[in-house]
Short mmCIF file of C-alpha atoms and ligand atoms in Angstrom, two decimals:
data_model
loop_
_atom_site.label_atom_id
_atom_site.label_comp_id
_atom_site.label_asym_id
_atom_site.label_seq_id
_atom_site.Cartn_x
_atom_site.Cartn_y
_atom_site.Cartn_z
CA MET M 1046 8.10 0.50 -82.64
CA ASN M 1047 10.91 -1.52 -81.12
CA LEU M 1048 9.06 -3.74 -78.68
CA ALA M 1049 12.23 -5.22 -77.15
CA GLU M 1050 13.41 -1.73 -76.23
CA LEU M 1051 10.01 -0.72 -74.80
CA ASN M 1052 9.92 -3.93 -72.77
CA LYS M 1053 13.43 -3.27 -71.46
CA VAL M 1054 12.49 0.23 -70.26
CA ALA M 1055 9.19 -0.97 -68.76
CA LYS M 1056 11.02 -3.70 -66.84
CA ALA M 1057 13.59 -1.23 -65.55
CA MET M 1058 10.78 1.02 -64.31
CA VAL M 1059 9.36 -1.79 -62.19
CA ALA M 1060 12.65 -3.42 -61.12
CA PRO M 1061 12.33 -5.11 -57.70
CA GLY M 1062 13.52 -2.90 -54.85
CA LYS M 1063 12.75 0.28 -56.78
CA GLY M 1064 9.79 2.43 -57.75
CA ILE M 1065 8.75 5.63 -59.47
CA LEU M 1066 8.71 9.15 -58.04
CA ALA M 1067 5.69 11.04 -59.40
CA ALA M 1068 6.97 14.63 -59.37
CA ASP M 1069 4.72 15.76 -62.23
CA GLU M 1070 2.30 17.96 -60.31
CA SER M 1071 0.67 20.44 -62.68
CA SER M 1072 1.01 24.16 -61.92
CA GLY M 1073 -2.32 24.14 -60.06
CA THR M 1074 -1.50 21.06 -57.98
CA ILE M 1075 2.00 22.16 -56.95
CA LYS M 1076 0.54 25.54 -55.94
CA ARG M 1077 -1.89 23.76 -53.62
CA ARG M 1078 0.98 21.70 -52.14
CA PHE M 1079 3.12 24.83 -51.67
CA ASP M 1080 0.19 26.79 -50.18
CA ALA M 1081 -0.04 24.09 -47.50
CA ILE M 1082 3.59 24.72 -46.45
CA GLY M 1083 3.47 28.49 -46.88
CA VAL M 1084 5.71 28.65 -49.94
CA GLU M 1085 4.99 30.84 -52.96
CA SER M 1086 4.71 28.81 -56.16
CA THR M 1087 7.32 30.53 -58.33
CA ALA M 1088 9.38 28.84 -61.06
CA ASP M 1089 12.52 29.19 -58.87
CA ASN M 1090 10.86 27.67 -55.80
CA ARG M 1091 9.50 24.79 -57.86
CA ARG M 1092 12.98 24.26 -59.29
CA ASP M 1093 14.67 24.44 -55.87
CA TYR M 1094 12.22 21.94 -54.39
CA ARG M 1095 12.48 19.42 -57.20
CA GLU M 1096 16.24 19.82 -57.39
CA LEU M 1097 16.56 18.87 -53.73
CA LEU M 1098 14.66 15.65 -54.44
CA PHE M 1099 16.72 14.74 -57.50
CA ARG M 1100 19.95 15.47 -55.60
CA THR M 1101 19.04 13.02 -52.83
CA THR M 1102 21.64 10.91 -54.52
CA ASP M 1103 21.73 7.67 -52.55
CA ALA M 1104 17.94 7.35 -52.42
CA MET M 1105 17.64 8.14 -56.12
CA LYS M 1106 20.35 5.59 -56.99
CA ASN M 1107 19.07 2.83 -54.76
CA TYR M 1108 15.30 3.17 -54.68
CA ILE M 1109 13.97 5.33 -57.54
CA SER M 1110 13.75 3.67 -60.96
CA GLY M 1111 12.16 6.63 -62.72
CA VAL M 1112 10.83 10.15 -62.21
CA ILE M 1113 7.70 11.58 -63.81
CA LEU M 1114 8.23 15.23 -64.71
CA TYR M 1115 5.95 18.09 -65.68
CA ASP M 1116 6.47 20.10 -68.88
CA GLU M 1117 8.13 22.95 -66.98
CA THR M 1118 10.53 20.68 -65.09
CA ILE M 1119 11.79 18.70 -68.07
CA ARG M 1120 13.02 22.03 -69.51
CA GLN M 1121 14.45 23.43 -66.25
CA ASN M 1122 18.06 23.66 -65.14
CA ALA M 1123 19.37 23.21 -61.61
CA LYS M 1124 20.80 26.27 -59.89
CA ASP M 1125 24.29 25.45 -61.22
CA GLY M 1126 22.96 25.18 -64.78
CA THR M 1127 22.81 21.37 -65.01
CA PRO M 1128 19.54 20.28 -66.65
CA LEU M 1129 17.30 18.61 -64.04
CA VAL M 1130 16.93 15.70 -66.48
CA LYS M 1131 20.71 15.21 -66.27
CA LEU M 1132 20.57 14.99 -62.46
CA ILE M 1133 18.03 12.20 -62.76
CA GLU M 1134 20.10 10.36 -65.37
CA GLN M 1135 23.28 10.77 -63.34
CA ALA M 1136 21.53 9.03 -60.46
CA GLY M 1137 20.80 6.10 -62.80
CA SER M 1138 17.07 6.85 -62.84
CA ILE M 1139 14.86 7.18 -65.93
CA PRO M 1140 13.19 10.50 -66.81
CA GLY M 1141 9.52 10.44 -67.84
CA ILE M 1142 6.91 13.05 -68.66
CA LYS M 1143 3.25 13.69 -67.92
CA VAL M 1144 1.63 14.34 -71.30
CA ASP M 1145 -2.09 14.63 -70.59
CA LYS M 1146 -3.54 18.11 -70.46
CA GLY M 1147 -5.81 17.55 -67.50
CA THR M 1148 -9.53 16.96 -67.30
CA LYS M 1149 -12.57 18.70 -68.78
CA PRO M 1150 -16.27 18.18 -67.94
CA LEU M 1151 -17.79 15.31 -69.89
CA PRO M 1152 -20.91 16.42 -71.80
CA PHE M 1153 -24.25 15.09 -70.45
CA CYS M 1154 -22.49 13.49 -67.47
CA PRO M 1155 -22.78 15.97 -64.59
CA GLY M 1156 -19.83 15.75 -62.21
CA GLU M 1157 -17.75 13.57 -64.52
CA VAL M 1158 -14.62 14.42 -66.48
CA VAL M 1159 -12.61 13.20 -69.43
CA THR M 1160 -8.85 13.63 -69.80
CA GLU M 1161 -7.75 15.68 -72.82
CA GLY M 1162 -4.47 16.08 -74.68
CA LEU M 1163 -4.53 13.84 -77.75
CA ASP M 1164 -4.37 16.70 -80.30
CA GLY M 1165 -0.74 17.28 -81.26
CA LEU M 1166 0.40 14.54 -78.91
CA ARG M 1167 2.67 12.84 -81.44
CA GLU M 1168 4.60 16.06 -82.00
CA ARG M 1169 4.91 16.66 -78.26
CA LEU M 1170 6.16 13.10 -77.73
CA VAL M 1171 8.87 13.64 -80.33
CA GLU M 1172 9.97 16.80 -78.53
CA TYR M 1173 9.91 15.15 -75.10
CA ARG M 1174 11.92 12.23 -76.41
CA GLY M 1175 14.54 14.75 -77.56
CA LEU M 1176 14.56 16.20 -74.04
CA GLY M 1177 15.32 12.76 -72.58
CA ALA M 1178 11.92 11.23 -71.71
CA LYS M 1179 11.81 7.45 -72.03
CA PHE M 1180 8.31 7.02 -70.67
CA ALA M 1181 5.12 9.06 -70.37
CA LYS M 1182 2.05 9.29 -68.15
CA TRP M 1183 -1.64 9.95 -68.82
CA ARG M 1184 -4.11 9.96 -65.95
CA ALA M 1185 -7.83 9.31 -66.28
CA VAL M 1186 -10.06 9.81 -63.22
CA TYR M 1187 -13.30 8.14 -62.25
CA ASP M 1188 -15.37 9.45 -59.37
CA ILE M 1189 -17.65 7.08 -57.49
CA GLY M 1190 -21.09 8.48 -56.66
CA PRO M 1191 -24.80 7.92 -57.36
CA ARG M 1192 -24.88 6.35 -60.87
CA MET M 1193 -21.20 7.22 -61.27
CA PRO M 1194 -18.99 6.49 -63.04
CA SER M 1195 -21.23 6.37 -66.10
CA TYR M 1196 -20.56 4.07 -69.02
CA ALA M 1197 -19.92 7.19 -71.10
CA CYS M 1198 -17.13 8.20 -68.71
CA ILE M 1199 -15.61 4.72 -68.56
CA ARG M 1200 -15.61 4.41 -72.36
CA ALA M 1201 -14.38 7.90 -73.21
CA ASN M 1202 -11.49 7.70 -70.76
CA GLY M 1203 -10.57 4.13 -71.72
CA HIS M 1204 -10.46 5.10 -75.38
CA ALA M 1205 -8.30 8.16 -74.71
CA LEU M 1206 -5.88 6.13 -72.58
CA ALA M 1207 -5.51 3.60 -75.40
CA ARG M 1208 -5.04 6.27 -78.10
CA TYR M 1209 -2.35 7.87 -75.93
CA ALA M 1210 -0.63 4.54 -75.24
CA ALA M 1211 -0.54 3.62 -78.93
CA LEU M 1212 0.96 7.00 -79.87
CA CYS M 1213 3.62 6.63 -77.17
CA GLN M 1214 4.66 3.19 -78.33
CA ASP M 1215 4.73 4.31 -81.94
CA GLU M 1216 7.21 7.01 -80.88
CA GLY M 1217 9.33 4.63 -78.81
CA ILE M 1218 8.08 5.82 -75.41
CA VAL M 1219 6.70 3.53 -72.70
CA PRO M 1220 3.20 4.65 -71.67
CA ILE M 1221 2.19 4.59 -68.02
CA VAL M 1222 -1.53 3.85 -68.30
CA GLU M 1223 -3.21 5.42 -65.29
CA PRO M 1224 -6.91 4.84 -64.72
CA GLU M 1225 -7.57 6.21 -61.22
CA VAL M 1226 -10.77 5.38 -59.39
CA LEU M 1227 -10.88 8.16 -56.80
CA MET M 1228 -11.20 7.47 -53.09
CA ASP M 1229 -13.07 10.70 -52.35
CA GLY M 1230 -16.57 9.36 -51.61
CA ASP M 1231 -18.28 7.47 -48.81
CA HIS M 1232 -18.48 4.18 -50.75
CA ASP M 1233 -17.33 0.90 -49.25
CA ILE M 1234 -14.41 -1.22 -50.41
CA ASP M 1235 -16.61 -3.58 -52.45
CA THR M 1236 -18.01 -0.69 -54.48
CA CYS M 1237 -14.43 0.36 -55.22
CA TYR M 1238 -13.72 -3.23 -56.28
CA GLU M 1239 -16.68 -3.32 -58.71
CA VAL M 1240 -15.88 0.05 -60.29
CA THR M 1241 -12.17 -0.75 -60.57
CA GLU M 1242 -13.02 -4.04 -62.26
CA PHE M 1243 -15.31 -2.36 -64.81
CA VAL M 1244 -12.74 0.37 -65.51
CA LEU M 1245 -9.82 -2.04 -65.96
CA LYS M 1246 -11.81 -4.42 -68.20
CA GLU M 1247 -12.66 -1.48 -70.45
CA VAL M 1248 -9.11 -0.11 -70.48
CA PHE M 1249 -7.60 -3.43 -71.55
CA GLN M 1250 -10.26 -3.93 -74.23
CA GLU M 1251 -9.44 -0.49 -75.65
CA LEU M 1252 -5.69 -1.15 -75.46
CA TYR M 1253 -6.30 -4.27 -77.52
CA TYR M 1254 -8.40 -2.41 -80.12
CA GLN M 1255 -5.67 0.23 -80.48
CA LYS M 1256 -2.99 -2.51 -80.92
CA VAL M 1257 -1.00 -1.55 -77.84
CA ALA M 1258 1.68 -4.12 -76.93
CA LEU M 1259 1.10 -4.99 -73.30
CA GLU M 1260 4.76 -5.96 -72.85
CA GLY M 1261 5.62 -2.30 -73.37
CA ILE M 1262 3.35 -0.57 -70.85
CA VAL M 1263 3.27 0.01 -67.10
CA LEU M 1264 -0.17 0.06 -65.45
CA LYS M 1265 -0.72 2.65 -62.72
CA PRO M 1266 -3.99 1.82 -60.96
CA ASN M 1267 -5.60 2.73 -57.67
CA MET M 1268 -5.65 0.16 -54.92
CA VAL M 1269 -9.03 -1.24 -53.88
CA VAL M 1270 -9.86 0.81 -50.79
CA PRO M 1271 -12.98 2.23 -49.14
CA GLY M 1272 -13.83 5.89 -49.82
CA LYS M 1273 -12.23 8.37 -47.43
CA LYS M 1274 -15.63 9.18 -45.92
CA SER M 1275 -16.77 5.56 -45.57
CA GLN M 1276 -17.70 4.42 -42.08
CA LYS M 1277 -16.47 0.91 -42.92
CA ARG M 1278 -12.69 0.87 -42.76
CA ALA M 1279 -10.70 -2.02 -44.26
CA SER M 1280 -7.70 -3.84 -42.85
CA VAL M 1281 -4.35 -3.87 -44.63
CA GLU M 1282 -4.92 -7.55 -45.44
CA GLU M 1283 -8.34 -6.89 -46.97
CA VAL M 1284 -7.01 -4.09 -49.19
CA ALA M 1285 -4.11 -6.27 -50.33
CA GLU M 1286 -6.29 -9.30 -51.00
CA LYS M 1287 -9.02 -7.41 -52.90
CA THR M 1288 -6.56 -5.34 -54.91
CA LEU M 1289 -4.67 -8.44 -55.99
CA ARG M 1290 -7.92 -10.23 -56.80
CA VAL M 1291 -9.24 -7.49 -59.10
CA LEU M 1292 -5.88 -7.15 -60.84
CA LYS M 1293 -5.66 -10.89 -61.46
CA ALA M 1294 -9.16 -10.78 -62.94
CA CYS M 1295 -8.36 -7.92 -65.32
CA VAL M 1296 -4.64 -7.51 -66.10
CA PRO M 1297 -2.98 -9.93 -68.54
CA SER M 1298 0.33 -11.39 -67.42
CA ALA M 1299 2.05 -9.88 -70.48
CA VAL M 1300 2.10 -6.56 -68.59
CA PRO M 1301 5.58 -6.33 -66.97
CA GLY M 1302 4.56 -4.33 -63.95
CA ILE M 1303 1.99 -2.45 -61.97
CA ALA M 1304 3.03 0.77 -60.20
CA PHE M 1305 0.32 2.00 -57.84
CA LEU M 1306 -0.64 5.60 -57.20
CA SER M 1307 -1.11 6.61 -53.56
CA GLY M 1308 -4.29 8.58 -54.23
CA GLY M 1309 -4.67 10.22 -50.80
CA GLN M 1310 -3.75 7.26 -48.58
CA SER M 1311 -1.50 8.18 -45.67
CA ASP M 1312 2.22 7.65 -46.24
CA GLU M 1313 2.30 4.58 -44.05
CA GLU M 1314 -0.91 3.06 -45.42
CA ALA M 1315 0.41 3.29 -48.97
CA THR M 1316 3.57 1.50 -47.87
CA ALA M 1317 1.80 -1.13 -45.76
CA HIS M 1318 -0.65 -2.02 -48.56
CA LEU M 1319 2.10 -2.46 -51.14
CA ASP M 1320 4.14 -4.51 -48.71
CA ALA M 1321 1.18 -6.78 -47.91
CA MET M 1322 0.59 -7.50 -51.59
CA ASN M 1323 4.21 -8.40 -52.13
CA ARG M 1324 4.15 -10.65 -49.06
CA ILE M 1325 1.21 -12.57 -50.55
CA GLY M 1326 3.31 -12.91 -53.70
CA GLY M 1327 2.69 -15.16 -56.69
CA ALA M 1328 1.53 -12.31 -58.97
CA PRO M 1329 2.51 -12.52 -62.66
CA TRP M 1330 3.62 -8.85 -62.74
CA LYS M 1331 5.98 -6.81 -60.58
CA LEU M 1332 4.14 -4.71 -58.00
CA THR M 1333 5.69 -1.37 -57.15
CA PHE M 1334 4.92 2.28 -56.42
CA SER M 1335 4.53 5.42 -58.47
CA TYR M 1336 3.70 7.70 -55.60
CA GLY M 1337 3.34 11.45 -55.56
CA ARG M 1338 1.91 12.46 -52.20
CA ALA M 1339 3.05 9.35 -50.26
CA LEU M 1340 6.68 10.10 -51.22
CA GLN M 1341 6.60 13.87 -51.07
CA ALA M 1342 4.33 14.97 -48.22
CA ALA M 1343 7.08 14.40 -45.63
CA PRO M 1344 9.92 16.15 -47.52
CA GLN M 1345 7.64 19.07 -48.47
CA LYS M 1346 6.76 19.64 -44.84
CA ALA M 1347 10.38 19.30 -43.71
CA TRP M 1348 11.56 21.76 -46.40
CA SER M 1349 8.88 24.45 -46.05
CA GLY M 1350 10.80 26.61 -48.51
CA LYS M 1351 13.86 27.17 -46.28
CA PRO M 1352 17.34 26.45 -47.70
CA GLU M 1353 18.59 25.40 -44.25
CA ASN M 1354 15.94 22.64 -44.22
CA VAL M 1355 17.18 20.95 -47.40
CA PRO M 1356 19.14 18.19 -45.57
CA ALA M 1357 16.11 17.37 -43.37
CA ALA M 1358 13.85 17.28 -46.43
CA GLN M 1359 16.29 14.98 -48.21
CA ARG M 1360 16.38 12.67 -45.19
CA ALA M 1361 12.57 12.57 -45.13
CA PHE M 1362 12.44 11.75 -48.85
CA ALA M 1363 15.16 9.10 -48.54
CA HIS M 1364 13.28 7.49 -45.69
CA ARG M 1365 9.97 7.20 -47.56
CA ALA M 1366 11.76 6.00 -50.70
CA LYS M 1367 13.49 3.28 -48.67
CA MET M 1368 10.30 2.21 -46.89
CA ASN M 1369 8.48 1.85 -50.21
CA ALA M 1370 11.44 0.10 -51.80
CA LEU M 1371 11.31 -2.47 -48.98
CA ALA M 1372 7.56 -2.81 -49.62
CA THR M 1373 8.24 -3.82 -53.23
CA LEU M 1374 10.14 -6.78 -51.76
CA GLY M 1375 7.60 -7.54 -49.00
CA GLN M 1376 10.28 -6.65 -46.44
CA TRP M 1377 8.83 -3.55 -44.80
CA GLN M 1378 8.07 -3.60 -41.07
CA PRO M 1379 6.09 -0.96 -39.13
CA GLU M 1380 8.96 -0.76 -36.61
CA LEU M 1381 11.23 0.57 -39.35
CA GLU M 1382 9.12 3.74 -39.42
CA LYS M 1383 10.21 4.57 -35.90
CA ILE M 1384 13.86 4.59 -36.82
CA ALA M 1385 12.90 7.47 -39.11
CA ALA M 1386 15.23 10.21 -40.21
P1 LIG F 1380 -0.43 10.27 -55.83
O1 LIG F 1380 0.48 9.15 -55.40
O2 LIG F 1380 -0.32 11.50 -54.97
O3 LIG F 1380 -1.85 9.80 -56.03
O4 LIG F 1380 0.09 10.79 -57.23
C1 LIG F 1380 0.41 9.87 -58.19
C2 LIG F 1380 0.13 10.43 -59.52
O5 LIG F 1380 0.99 10.52 -60.35
C3 LIG F 1380 -1.25 10.84 -59.82
O6 LIG F 1380 -1.39 11.04 -61.18
#
């Protein structure tokens, strides 16, 4: 492991004014997204859609530090035969790859899941490195409910995240460590805080046991927010303050950066929350985005599978990328949304 190199890549991924595009939807997830816009999920349509994002050249150059790809996409060529990975590199952005194999039910823990994909992971990492990946992603999910998440779930997922991260670093790849506390329930913001704290404490303990160098990872956590069905909504300031507080309590300052997931927040909420945290400032790590839905919902809708809509979709993507880039600097303003594409 060359820690200086890992640290250099991790820092580039969280460079101020830039963030990560999570375009690594699995086949099932991208089908759901395409169903919503009336587009058939074929390999060509998936390629066309992702190609339009990666060819949004100015936005990619200025605002997107890295792109997380899915196994299919890292092997795909653009319509003119250029590998999609090359398009990303030409825009000065770093290609990365989702390497987990999704979730499976966790025995004896009804309703809970554990992320799988450790078997053969080293060999897959070697192959992905050959295809151009400089970083990887593994997502663990924790649902909040009655007596959930269980300790079994928190431990099993923390251990798997750490095993994955160690393998990545051993193969010269920066691991994005993604423990996601879901916002699906009716819990309040303080319950999210408590669960997020427990989860992060466990993840960092496991990373330590597996000898992962914190200087060579990027953390991708949820923000501390109330469940979607909660009656008690939280202000932007409360989300920013509680998210920063739990991170300061759990994440060592050796970690170069934290790139949040959007997790089902609206596009503007995800931007406003990130902006508010960066306005508070004083954090020991860079705070940026690694958004899937909050970067792509608008371009997907604008595109709707029609070639003539590509420029509108690219404008929508460029706009969200710019808004979130401003949020990494604490320079976003709600009024800027109105000057939209
Ligand atoms: P969302 O921003 O849509 O939550 O996706 C980010 C991601 O990569 C989830 O694993």
